[in-house]
Amino acid sequence: MFGMMQTQGLMISSILTHAARHHGSGEVVSRTHENTTHRYTWCDVEARSRRLVRVMQTLGVGAGDRVGTLAWNGFRHLEVYYAAPGMQAICHTINPRLHPDDIAYIVNHAQDKVLFVDSSFAALITAVAPRIADSVHTVVMLTAPENMAEVTLAPGMTLACYDQLMDAADDDYVWPNFDENTASALCYTSGTTGRPKGVLYSHRSTWLHAYSTALPDVLCIRASSRVLPVVPMFHVNAWGMPYAAALTGAALVLPGRHLDGASMASILNSEGVTFTAGVPTVWLGLLQYLRSSGERLETVQRIMTGGSAAPPLLIEAFRDEYGVAVEHGWGMTELSPVGTYNAPKPAQAGLTKEQAAAHMLKQGRILPGIDMKIVDGDGKALPWDGVAFGDLMVKGPWIASAYYGEEPGSALDQDGWFATGDVATIDADGFMEITDRSKDVIKSGGEWISSITLENIAVSHPDVVEAAVIAATHAKWDERPLLLVVPAPGKTVDPASVLALYAGKVAKWWLPDDVIVVTELPHTATGKLLKTRLRAQYRDHYVTGSKG
Ligand code: AMP
């Protein structure tokens, strides 16, 4: 027997109409390219998104069409976020930090019809235009006529100005209802190996993810919050914050392209931001700036860090020096992206300051609505004891089942679980801790060594700013850990002093066999360590080097 409740679908447009109707005066603030501050309300976002649908229709965009964006966090980009799915088209955010070859590949793979681009990407568009001319017919620059940048497009492609198109359009569009499983947004994984793969979100998955992430034990976003996603809107939908903010009526502050410490401190304080989210590198930059300038954070209460492991320094320094809680979350493009969040349970109430900081290094508890497990090499579930580590598997309604263009269900195992590619422990309270990417784990004599654990210890050295541990081939043990460290500016690092830090913290056989001091480490377009390149360079260090 079915329940007798209404069955209206979960439309992304209804998140926005809720914001406009019930939080109409809620603010959306953007730092623009011209370094001015643009302010309007959720009511304006809704009306202008409907106007943008009319613009898209005149550009020939229809249901199911992909609309690409190459843009920083700003109000015009937000309008594309809502207009495209609202009219049954698909908002395809593209990471401008990718190599132009990858960008051309992604645009062609997605078959984007129209591209909405910030003026700062004019050179990039000019470079890729000849290679994307078969799919893209119009490039719309997200700016006013007087700020249009020079772009050379390929024959057959047209350049248009966003504000001009918007001024000429009506806002008489009425949001339609359709199947909630309709595709809404597309985001390609940046991938450290192979070609990027597309993850295609739906209205339903976006709604459920927004609901779950807004919860008190997750991002804890409410109508009185002022939230600032530093994480770019081209990186997994800014972790869903543009949707969660509208859902709750929170004020949304969009920082534009300047994400250095000084710019961040300025916008966080001047806009009274209470919660912000981004990757550790941004927070390390902010910390450095605050320490050197003597400035304080006036209103920020909580910072979410995710995307890569949280360095212990971040958690302790922001808490002890600035009274700000740094909270750790984990996710991935295939998870919309948030999967776990570290919020305490009653069992954590008695932790000392040091224990609480150490506990925050864990990536956290699974969000309600999805599930996780860890398995060994044979697929057998491992115990939740905080010690056993294995492949992390996830399942649930905002997790990809296949990549764009591939067979339905092809990303899942026979029981419907998605292998994250991360290796993790789960403790008795359900807190998950990533110990590695499965391809980065070091297999020494048949036993696994966690590269992340070793990196965390290395960066606790006062003169080390970044560390990478990779598996290097070893004649006897198959693989042994090799540590690469980057010294802080103006400092030198004695390898022995780094190795001394491991005493008593890990088993002796986990110790890196060698330490190499380097001036910098390679990163992917989303700021993660590019270990494939390090492995290619140093894989044979113990075989050909002096340390065999
Ligand atoms: P992406 O799809 O680009 O967001 O990358 C997802 C991957 O980033 C995950 O599979 C993890 O390997 C890594 N990652 C994300 N958050 C964290 C975190 N808090 N700690 C460690 N690794 C993380």
XYZ file of C-alpha atoms and ligand atoms in Angstrom:
571
model
C 0.000 0.000 0.000
C 1.339 3.463 -0.891
C 1.227 6.351 1.541
C -1.305 9.018 0.727
C 0.978 12.016 0.684
C 1.553 14.507 -2.112
C 4.203 13.461 -4.563
C 5.490 16.765 -5.883
C 9.044 16.326 -7.162
C 12.066 17.905 -5.507
C 12.784 20.713 -7.976
C 15.889 22.889 -7.629
C 13.729 25.859 -8.652
C 11.625 25.272 -5.540
C 14.712 25.777 -3.333
C 15.014 29.206 -4.916
C 11.330 30.085 -4.815
C 11.316 29.121 -1.130
C 14.248 31.487 -0.522
C 12.550 34.286 -2.464
C 9.167 33.849 -0.751
C 10.298 33.237 2.814
C 13.744 34.877 2.956
C 13.200 37.437 0.226
C 15.366 40.087 1.856
C 18.184 37.580 2.621
C 21.373 38.931 1.130
C 23.584 37.609 -1.653
C 26.832 39.571 -1.733
C 29.527 39.235 -4.394
C 33.030 40.621 -4.721
C 33.252 41.392 -8.441
C 36.177 41.304 -10.867
C 36.292 45.049 -10.784
C 36.767 44.778 -7.002
C 33.412 46.329 -6.233
C 30.808 44.765 -3.950
C 27.531 43.730 -5.532
C 24.549 43.223 -3.225
C 21.086 41.924 -3.861
C 18.588 39.525 -2.310
C 17.265 36.007 -2.739
C 14.169 37.665 -4.205
C 16.360 39.265 -6.890
C 18.223 36.002 -7.562
C 14.935 34.259 -8.242
C 13.582 36.965 -10.580
C 16.870 37.283 -12.461
C 17.221 33.505 -12.819
C 13.836 33.446 -14.544
C 15.024 36.266 -16.788
C 18.145 34.221 -17.554
C 15.963 31.311 -18.648
C 14.501 33.633 -21.291
C 18.054 34.550 -22.350
C 19.000 30.882 -22.618
C 15.915 30.181 -24.679
C 16.890 32.916 -27.151
C 20.338 31.279 -27.344
C 18.673 28.016 -28.354
C 19.143 26.179 -25.066
C 16.456 23.595 -24.409
C 15.682 20.711 -22.050
C 18.648 18.387 -21.568
C 21.179 20.779 -23.146
C 24.466 21.341 -21.358
C 25.426 24.901 -20.495
C 29.079 25.325 -19.491
C 30.508 27.816 -17.011
C 34.102 28.975 -16.504
C 33.631 31.331 -13.603
C 34.576 32.272 -10.054
C 32.075 32.534 -7.221
C 29.794 35.450 -8.094
C 26.152 36.414 -8.494
C 25.941 35.915 -12.261
C 27.371 32.416 -11.893
C 24.745 31.770 -9.189
C 22.013 32.766 -11.640
C 23.290 30.184 -14.146
C 23.262 27.629 -11.287
C 19.521 28.108 -10.874
C 18.342 29.070 -14.374
C 19.822 26.083 -16.222
C 18.334 23.282 -14.085
C 15.143 25.308 -13.552
C 14.448 25.057 -17.298
C 15.518 21.357 -17.442
C 18.924 22.178 -18.918
C 22.167 21.182 -17.185
C 24.665 23.523 -15.531
C 28.124 22.195 -16.357
C 30.781 23.873 -14.213
C 34.307 23.641 -15.644
C 37.493 23.957 -13.604
C 39.561 26.711 -15.264
C 42.701 25.465 -13.526
C 42.729 22.355 -15.688
C 45.080 22.111 -18.633
C 43.494 23.634 -21.798
C 43.639 20.163 -23.420
C 41.470 18.786 -20.608
C 39.106 21.764 -20.823
C 38.643 21.226 -24.565
C 38.112 17.506 -23.967
C 35.520 18.148 -21.245
C 33.551 20.744 -23.248
C 33.437 18.412 -26.247
C 32.576 15.374 -24.150
C 29.723 17.264 -22.473
C 28.753 18.868 -25.815
C 28.195 22.242 -24.158
C 26.103 24.496 -26.413
C 26.759 27.774 -24.660
C 29.589 28.828 -22.346
C 29.189 31.458 -19.624
C 32.666 32.784 -18.800
C 34.264 35.371 -16.549
C 36.273 38.067 -18.303
C 39.430 36.836 -16.542
C 39.263 33.680 -18.661
C 39.337 35.558 -21.983
C 42.820 34.252 -22.865
C 41.829 30.699 -21.940
C 38.717 30.881 -24.141
C 40.723 32.275 -27.022
C 43.169 29.373 -26.645
C 40.538 26.609 -26.622
C 37.964 28.180 -28.995
C 39.178 26.451 -32.194
C 38.961 23.075 -30.449
C 35.423 23.498 -29.049
C 33.765 25.156 -32.035
C 31.881 21.981 -32.976
C 29.843 22.057 -29.763
C 29.860 25.643 -28.455
C 28.115 28.245 -30.606
C 27.903 31.133 -28.119
C 30.236 32.450 -25.430
C 28.535 34.783 -22.976
C 30.853 36.946 -20.919
C 29.572 37.334 -17.366
C 29.948 41.094 -17.116
C 28.660 44.535 -18.069
C 29.282 45.926 -21.599
C 32.001 48.313 -20.396
C 34.014 45.444 -18.845
C 34.019 43.052 -21.794
C 37.476 41.552 -22.340
C 38.939 40.858 -25.747
C 38.381 37.349 -27.025
C 39.079 35.768 -30.383
C 36.599 33.015 -31.158
C 36.561 30.470 -33.936
C 34.403 31.026 -37.078
C 30.775 30.236 -36.330
C 31.034 31.162 -32.638
C 29.428 34.322 -31.244
C 30.479 36.452 -28.289
C 27.728 38.036 -26.169
C 27.545 40.234 -23.077
C 25.597 38.840 -20.114
C 24.228 42.127 -18.792
C 23.129 43.222 -22.257
C 21.271 39.966 -22.833
C 19.668 40.178 -19.394
C 18.545 43.793 -19.935
C 16.777 42.764 -23.126
C 14.984 39.746 -21.615
C 11.634 39.356 -19.823
C 11.218 37.738 -16.437
C 7.810 36.266 -17.179
C 9.039 32.656 -17.087
C 7.158 30.243 -14.816
C 9.211 27.417 -13.275
C 7.892 24.074 -14.535
C 7.539 20.832 -12.597
C 9.045 17.685 -14.066
C 10.603 14.409 -12.932
C 12.890 15.021 -9.948
C 15.395 12.531 -11.364
C 16.061 14.873 -14.303
C 19.748 15.827 -14.639
C 20.561 19.248 -13.171
C 24.322 19.733 -13.074
C 27.480 18.155 -14.426
C 30.951 18.211 -12.939
C 34.036 16.381 -14.169
C 36.409 14.767 -11.702
C 39.820 16.296 -11.983
C 41.427 12.851 -11.757
C 45.150 12.353 -11.269
C 45.222 9.630 -13.904
C 43.293 9.175 -17.128
C 40.744 11.519 -18.650
C 38.306 13.466 -16.464
C 34.965 11.728 -15.955
C 31.593 13.453 -15.685
C 29.332 13.153 -12.645
C 25.735 14.041 -13.509
C 23.644 15.240 -10.557
C 19.852 15.314 -10.462
C 17.278 17.650 -8.914
C 16.483 14.977 -6.339
C 20.123 14.271 -5.404
C 20.811 18.003 -5.090
C 17.802 18.555 -2.827
C 18.609 15.656 -0.540
C 22.275 16.672 -0.329
C 21.275 20.258 0.515
C 18.882 19.045 3.222
C 21.470 16.800 4.793
C 24.406 19.234 4.628
C 22.387 22.024 6.264
C 21.809 19.893 9.412
C 23.206 21.031 12.792
C 25.785 18.239 12.892
C 26.953 19.067 9.390
C 27.391 22.627 8.032
C 24.760 23.899 10.495
C 23.413 26.573 8.174
C 20.361 28.571 9.247
C 18.526 31.757 8.274
C 20.686 33.863 10.586
C 23.951 32.434 9.161
C 26.168 34.345 6.772
C 28.048 31.758 4.755
C 31.001 32.131 2.429
C 32.044 29.257 0.173
C 35.736 29.775 -0.618
C 35.580 26.462 -2.396
C 34.955 27.436 -5.998
C 31.574 26.983 -7.636
C 33.499 25.054 -10.336
C 34.605 22.489 -7.765
C 31.637 20.215 -7.020
C 29.042 22.951 -6.763
C 30.961 24.809 -4.037
C 30.220 21.783 -1.855
C 26.484 22.413 -2.352
C 26.509 25.682 -0.405
C 24.694 27.778 -3.053
C 21.767 25.360 -2.634
C 21.983 24.895 1.151
C 22.115 28.672 1.674
C 18.937 29.252 -0.361
C 17.210 26.294 1.298
C 17.778 27.779 4.748
C 17.605 31.452 3.780
C 21.174 32.109 4.918
C 23.032 35.089 3.483
C 25.472 33.943 0.800
C 28.770 35.786 0.341
C 30.649 35.037 -2.895
C 34.321 36.049 -2.795
C 35.238 36.262 -6.490
C 38.717 35.344 -7.611
C 40.978 36.761 -4.886
C 41.374 34.057 -2.246
C 44.666 35.113 -0.635
C 44.849 35.648 3.134
C 44.436 39.439 3.022
C 41.420 39.333 0.674
C 39.802 36.590 2.746
C 40.261 38.392 6.069
C 38.835 41.552 4.537
C 35.665 39.999 3.121
C 35.043 37.691 6.116
C 35.116 40.666 8.496
C 33.410 43.294 6.339
C 30.521 40.969 5.468
C 30.065 39.551 8.975
C 30.565 35.980 7.777
C 29.773 33.333 10.429
C 30.686 30.141 8.531
C 33.082 29.506 5.684
C 34.319 26.419 3.844
C 37.341 25.574 1.722
C 40.534 23.575 1.318
C 43.406 23.618 3.851
C 45.718 25.689 1.604
C 43.317 28.643 1.784
C 43.152 28.431 5.587
C 46.915 28.179 5.905
C 47.163 31.347 3.778
C 44.600 33.085 5.982
C 46.401 31.983 9.149
C 49.729 33.296 7.884
C 48.126 36.630 7.010
C 46.362 36.994 10.377
C 49.565 36.199 12.247
C 51.669 38.672 10.283
C 49.096 41.502 10.163
C 47.756 41.148 13.690
C 44.190 41.260 12.315
C 41.437 39.213 13.991
C 38.411 37.359 12.671
C 35.517 39.400 14.046
C 32.489 37.243 13.249
C 33.598 33.840 11.920
C 32.592 31.074 14.326
C 33.363 27.978 12.300
C 35.551 27.045 9.351
C 34.970 23.840 7.409
C 38.097 22.322 5.946
C 37.966 19.514 3.393
C 39.240 18.357 0.020
C 42.438 17.042 1.570
C 43.483 16.059 5.087
C 43.325 18.810 7.726
C 46.793 19.698 9.040
C 46.758 19.608 12.895
C 48.230 23.115 12.973
C 45.052 24.550 11.435
C 42.780 23.130 14.085
C 44.948 24.196 17.008
C 46.027 27.629 15.726
C 42.534 28.838 14.801
C 41.106 27.552 18.090
C 43.847 28.829 20.407
C 44.773 32.091 18.681
C 41.460 33.189 17.147
C 38.702 31.307 18.996
C 37.432 29.776 15.725
C 36.461 26.102 15.404
C 37.964 24.343 12.391
C 35.694 21.438 11.430
C 36.749 18.591 9.175
C 34.621 17.147 6.390
C 35.226 14.680 3.605
C 33.676 14.151 0.235
C 34.272 13.745 -3.458
C 32.796 14.827 -6.775
C 30.903 11.532 -6.996
C 29.221 12.302 -3.623
C 27.765 15.721 -4.560
C 30.268 16.088 -2.637
C 29.798 15.885 1.148
C 29.941 12.376 2.649
C 31.127 12.781 6.244
C 31.445 15.581 8.778
C 33.225 15.618 12.100
C 30.733 16.784 14.743
C 31.045 15.425 18.297
C 28.758 12.839 19.876
C 28.162 12.598 23.642
C 31.149 10.216 23.784
C 33.459 13.090 22.833
C 32.236 15.391 25.628
C 35.046 14.494 28.025
C 37.955 14.926 25.609
C 40.812 17.209 26.636
C 41.779 20.058 24.302
C 44.600 17.951 22.857
C 42.393 14.884 22.435
C 39.649 16.960 20.802
C 42.147 18.426 18.309
C 43.482 14.943 17.512
C 39.913 13.668 17.112
C 39.170 16.461 14.621
C 41.803 14.974 12.290
C 39.248 12.262 11.544
C 37.080 13.006 8.510
C 33.898 12.382 10.492
C 30.574 10.613 10.592
C 28.476 9.647 7.582
C 25.656 12.051 6.719
C 22.158 10.683 7.336
C 20.721 9.405 4.072
C 23.876 7.664 2.873
C 25.963 4.815 4.284
C 29.580 3.617 4.338
C 31.681 0.538 5.075
C 35.326 -0.510 4.841
C 36.368 -3.760 3.182
C 39.549 -5.783 2.759
C 41.066 -6.901 -0.556
C 38.462 -9.710 -0.840
C 35.528 -7.379 -0.273
C 34.952 -8.635 3.294
C 33.659 -5.966 5.711
C 36.246 -4.861 8.287
C 35.529 -4.050 11.949
C 34.809 -0.511 13.178
C 37.636 -0.403 15.712
C 39.581 2.634 14.497
C 42.514 0.362 13.658
C 41.619 -1.917 10.751
C 41.836 -0.036 7.496
C 40.447 -0.946 4.127
C 38.753 0.362 0.989
C 36.002 2.840 1.787
C 32.685 2.070 0.064
C 29.603 4.322 0.044
C 25.977 4.023 -0.992
C 23.048 6.429 -1.169
C 20.824 8.796 -3.159
C 23.413 11.571 -3.743
C 26.179 9.213 -4.834
C 26.946 8.605 -8.525
C 25.869 5.276 -9.999
C 27.727 5.739 -13.317
C 29.834 8.359 -15.072
C 28.327 10.560 -17.764
C 28.012 8.643 -21.004
C 28.572 5.229 -19.397
C 26.173 2.354 -18.683
C 23.698 2.931 -15.792
C 25.045 1.358 -12.597
C 28.500 0.770 -14.079
C 30.291 2.597 -11.229
C 28.808 0.267 -8.598
C 29.565 -3.243 -7.366
C 26.912 -5.976 -7.444
C 25.438 -4.826 -4.108
C 25.213 -1.205 -5.202
C 28.269 0.142 -3.335
C 30.548 2.774 -4.853
C 34.290 2.322 -4.218
C 35.635 5.744 -3.243
C 39.280 4.912 -3.938
C 40.050 6.077 -0.391
C 41.420 3.804 2.321
C 40.046 4.443 5.802
C 39.420 3.288 9.346
C 36.065 3.660 11.114
C 36.011 3.817 14.917
C 33.413 2.384 17.284
C 31.534 5.720 17.308
C 31.323 5.710 13.512
C 34.037 8.333 12.850
C 35.844 7.602 9.608
C 39.489 8.512 9.108
C 41.159 8.465 5.698
C 44.548 6.811 5.801
C 45.234 6.965 2.071
C 44.081 6.932 -1.508
C 44.055 3.247 -2.450
C 46.652 3.891 -5.136
C 48.877 5.837 -2.705
C 48.954 3.325 0.149
C 52.432 1.807 0.644
C 52.499 -1.982 0.584
C 55.593 -3.005 2.506
C 56.144 -6.757 2.806
C 52.404 -7.360 2.358
C 51.414 -4.902 5.125
C 49.896 -1.469 4.459
C 51.465 1.818 5.564
C 49.403 5.012 5.510
C 51.095 7.827 3.594
C 48.762 10.446 5.096
C 49.668 9.486 8.677
C 53.348 9.881 7.817
C 52.724 13.214 6.058
C 50.776 14.604 9.030
C 53.675 13.849 11.336
C 56.206 15.392 8.935
C 54.267 18.678 8.709
C 54.242 18.970 12.503
C 57.974 19.858 12.104
C 58.196 23.632 12.653
C 60.261 24.216 9.495
C 58.285 21.966 7.118
C 55.389 23.518 5.169
C 54.388 20.564 3.033
C 55.200 16.862 2.844
C 54.469 13.944 0.546
C 55.073 10.276 1.192
C 55.129 7.937 -1.779
C 55.680 4.237 -2.300
C 59.120 3.628 -3.791
C 60.047 0.226 -5.174
C 62.214 -1.840 -2.826
C 64.104 -5.032 -3.639
C 63.222 -6.802 -0.397
C 59.933 -5.264 0.798
C 58.312 -4.513 -2.605
C 57.598 -0.941 -1.532
C 58.997 1.340 1.152
C 57.914 4.875 2.115
C 59.921 7.789 0.739
C 59.333 11.214 2.299
C 59.644 14.502 0.398
C 59.498 17.722 2.408
C 59.320 21.393 1.471
C 61.050 23.731 3.959
C 59.352 26.932 5.124
C 60.616 30.071 3.320
C 64.131 30.914 4.479
C 64.534 27.689 6.516
C 66.618 24.587 6.011
C 65.418 21.179 7.151
C 67.666 18.484 8.569
C 66.165 15.128 7.486
C 67.182 13.516 10.788
C 65.098 16.052 12.732
C 62.019 15.075 10.686
C 62.601 11.366 11.178
C 63.008 11.940 14.922
C 59.360 13.086 15.043
C 58.121 9.582 14.249
C 59.507 8.034 17.438
C 56.671 6.620 19.516
C 54.001 7.759 17.026
C 54.138 4.927 14.468
C 55.566 1.419 14.318
C 59.289 1.418 13.513
C 58.756 -0.343 10.202
C 56.532 2.551 9.051
C 59.475 5.008 9.133
C 60.419 6.440 5.717
C 63.717 4.922 4.586
C 64.820 8.277 3.207
C 63.896 11.970 3.258
C 64.399 14.258 0.270
C 64.211 18.029 0.704
C 62.597 19.732 -2.314
C 61.654 23.348 -3.051
C 58.100 22.517 -4.091
C 55.673 19.650 -4.697
C 53.411 19.251 -7.755
C 49.630 19.711 -7.339
C 46.512 18.872 -9.343
C 44.102 21.522 -10.604
C 42.149 21.200 -7.345
C 45.200 21.629 -5.149
C 45.791 17.985 -4.231
C 49.281 16.502 -4.219
C 50.051 15.068 -7.651
C 51.539 11.820 -6.427
C 51.519 10.191 -9.860
C 54.194 12.663 -10.943
C 56.212 12.118 -7.760
C 56.006 8.371 -8.205
C 57.140 8.651 -11.821
C 60.137 10.688 -10.667
C 61.126 8.900 -7.469
C 59.728 5.379 -7.807
C 63.178 3.846 -8.309
C 64.925 5.857 -5.610
C 65.692 2.785 -3.480
C 66.585 0.654 -6.479
C 68.930 2.983 -8.300
C 69.807 5.364 -5.455
C 72.181 4.770 -2.576
C 69.401 3.582 -0.275
C 68.609 0.190 -1.838
P 37.394 15.539 -5.525
O 36.466 14.630 -6.230
O 38.282 16.316 -6.436
O 36.669 16.403 -4.557
O 38.396 14.635 -4.685
C 37.918 13.714 -3.748
C 39.045 13.123 -2.982
O 39.692 14.112 -2.189
C 38.613 12.087 -1.972
O 38.381 10.833 -2.552
C 39.783 12.085 -1.005
O 40.854 11.309 -1.490
C 40.196 13.532 -1.007
N 39.627 14.215 0.162
C 38.511 14.961 0.227
N 38.315 15.417 1.477
C 39.332 14.945 2.230
C 39.697 15.059 3.607
N 38.990 15.784 4.463
N 40.799 14.399 4.015
C 41.543 13.662 3.162
N 41.255 13.531 1.859
C 40.166 14.160 1.391
